[in-house]
Phi, psi and omega in degrees: 000131183280129183271139175293165184289345178266036188288339186252042184297317185294315181297321180295319180294324179297314180298317181293327178296317179295318179297319180297318179294322178295319178295320178296320177298317180296320180296316179297320178297320179295320178298322179297315181296322179292321180293325183279346180287145181293139180271149174240137182230109184293341180260003183284164180283136178265139185303324185277356185248278181284331187277002183295329182282349181277151179277166181296326181296324181299314182291325177295318179295320179296317178295320180295321179295317178295322181295319178296322179298313181292324179295317179296319180294319179295321178297317179297316180294320178299320180295318179296320179297318179297320179295319178296319177300317180296316179296321178296319179293319179295320179296318179297318179296319180296316179298319179296318180295319179297317179296322180293324180291320183281338188272129169289144183251140176240115182054041176080359182248145178295136179288141186291342182271022184302311184297318180295321180296318180297316179296320179297320179298317180297313181295324177298319178294315182296320178293328177293328176295321177296317181296326181284330184284161180273070183255309184262331180226157179284165178243142178287125184237148184288328183202178180294342181279351179273353182286137171264106183287152172280160165245140184259157181206155169245189180290347184241334189223158175239135178250114193235148179276314184281113184242322188064216180254359184242326182278164184243154180297332176225125180202159173281140179300121182274316181290135182297322182295324178291317177300313181297323180298311183292322177297317179298318182294315179299317179293323178295321176297321177296321179298320179295317182290314186281342178230070188289150171273172178298325184287349179280357176085012177251148185286121180295337183286341180292132178287165180299325181294336180275344180263153176271116182275142181254153179230179180301329181291344180271357179286127183262303181197164178211161177229146176214151174207156184239125168267117194301332182260005183229307181157192184247132179256137179234130173247117187241141180231130180235148178204137173289148185302320185260012183246168178248350179275136175256143170259125183248124179236130175252125177240155179219129177253098184278058185051045181190206180296152175297139179233132179287131175263312177198162174218128185212159174261129182245115179261112181250012186296335182248013183275110179272139176248126174267104181273117185252124183235112173279144188208146172210114185069217175052042184293327177295318178295323179294322177297320177293320177300317182292332175295315176295320179298318179298313183293317188270308189278318184277313184277328185256297190285307175065021179225050184226158170232137181253126176241115178252123178252109187255134181257129176088177182255334182291116180094353182297318181296324179294320179296316177301318181297319180296315180296317181293324178295316178297320180298317180294316187285333186242356184060037178257121182234011181274064177218157179227133176246115178255125182252128178236122180269070181206175181292145183299133175213109187301314180299319178296319180295315179294322178296318178295319179297323179291320184280341180287342179287128186239020184248029176086212184292142178202149174276129183248142172241109177282117189232166174239161184290341181266011183261136177247129181226162181249169177295327178296324178296320180300323176291322175298323177300315181292324186283336189250007173240137181215127185299130178077359184232314184206152176238153187248122176239083180290149175267123184278145172267114186266124182276143178282174178300114183296336178295333178269317182298319184248040182296336181277001177249155181298314176223150177298151178291168177303157184305318183301329180276350177273351187277072179231149181263087178227156185297326182271355180257339181179191183207159175284121185277070188283354176264002181253138183232021185282327180272120184207149175244123180205156181278151186300319181295323178294319179299315181289327182294320181279354176100005177066204183279158171278103186283358176281343179287123182254150173072220191268132165077153174105323184293326181290323180293321179300315179295318179302316181294328178299318179292323180295328181277354180257198185259354180285147177279134179256117178267111183240114184202147171290141179235139185286343187258025182224117184234144171255117181281141181293143172207157179298133182244132179244125179261109186288151179292338184284350182293152174291160179306320180292317178295320180295319178298316179296322180293315179295320178299315179296319180297317180294317183289334182281344192285309184194169179288170179302316182291319180292321176297322177298319178297324178290318181296319183260025183298317180298317179296320180294317179295321177298319178298317180295323178295318179297318179298317180294320179296317179296319180295318179294322180295318179294325181291320180292319180294000000 
């Protein structure tokens, strides 16, 4: 097993500890000598000048008081020096005992390879922590609640799921230890990229001048999560401003020093995404979706295919007209419209969209008509899904009812101005698994959706659980470039009790924040209070 360059961490720390204790002992000794030296005070009273009127007894008492002060101070310093000596001796004895226990003996003498053996034992343990963690392969989990989600971050912000009542969905790291941790991780990733090992697949003979060096400004995004009994995993992505290649670095902190897991170059320049949207009616929402699709996919990304699976005949002609209009205006023809004359079934629609693709392997993004995404999200989709290895389940930021969020304005602002990560504007939809990026072969291998699920909800969770029960790694993390736009939700009577409960729960959570809902619930009480305040103010003015 090849050892990393930080293999002698323990020996280095031991030497520095001994040097530090020796320096501390010297400093205390110097303080003692300075304290015991006689002081001179240029502003003090001289015996022959101001002190002439003083009696002999006064000076004797003053000298005795100063002598007692110095004796007490000297005694205190001696005691501290003695304690430091004792602690230094105890530390030396412990280190000696530890080395003797760890060292194999040959003919009663310590073997010279003790230090190397100790370092090897430590590294073997740290590597075993990596092997146990869900870093390179997925782990079989009983349900969706067993997943440890990632949290995503950039060089300035952290996007987090766990908020409580004080934290925010998007915030700058406030705690110094968290800021220092992320800065250290980004710098460690740069060190791996700019100083590659042989195993990283780069030629050691190439000089630094022949390699493209990366800096903090090239860091795009990262994800991290902690398994409490193993350590913290970091997935880091770097990219030059004018390039299409991403550098992907995986680091793992096994409750010890950071250890490199892998470093690789990821080329996504030719990665096509088949965006599949099931639809029934909702033509106005589809027109808004196509405006976002035009801006992001056609004008910016230019590496997508759109598959629309439409249920029923009502509104079908309008959808065709919208697609044809976009095609004429932008010369975009990479789309497929599949028409099904049957009742809406989201799982059935996504399954049809996946099977309608006839060009071999492709990355698929299962999307809804109410979802707004950015070009950066599409790259995150490409970076976090890998055929046969991992699927990407981003957590969407779901926007609240703009009529409530912006009630103090005459009309809500445009959609683009509503896309902010704030507690009163939306929440991380961590109970939803409908938006996902995965390769077609992986989808077909696990058996696709459960087509027996009818109507709203449930089909996405079934698919999610299939991946959890398999060997693929599930990347679950909030992403800043994926939003669910608010829309009126109707829970049909035909739904099963479980589906109806999920629909009502989703409807309640989508409406407004905890504080805004509270203002609505207590609106009558608030208005009564305001009337009383106004009456009291008017009475005082008249009086």
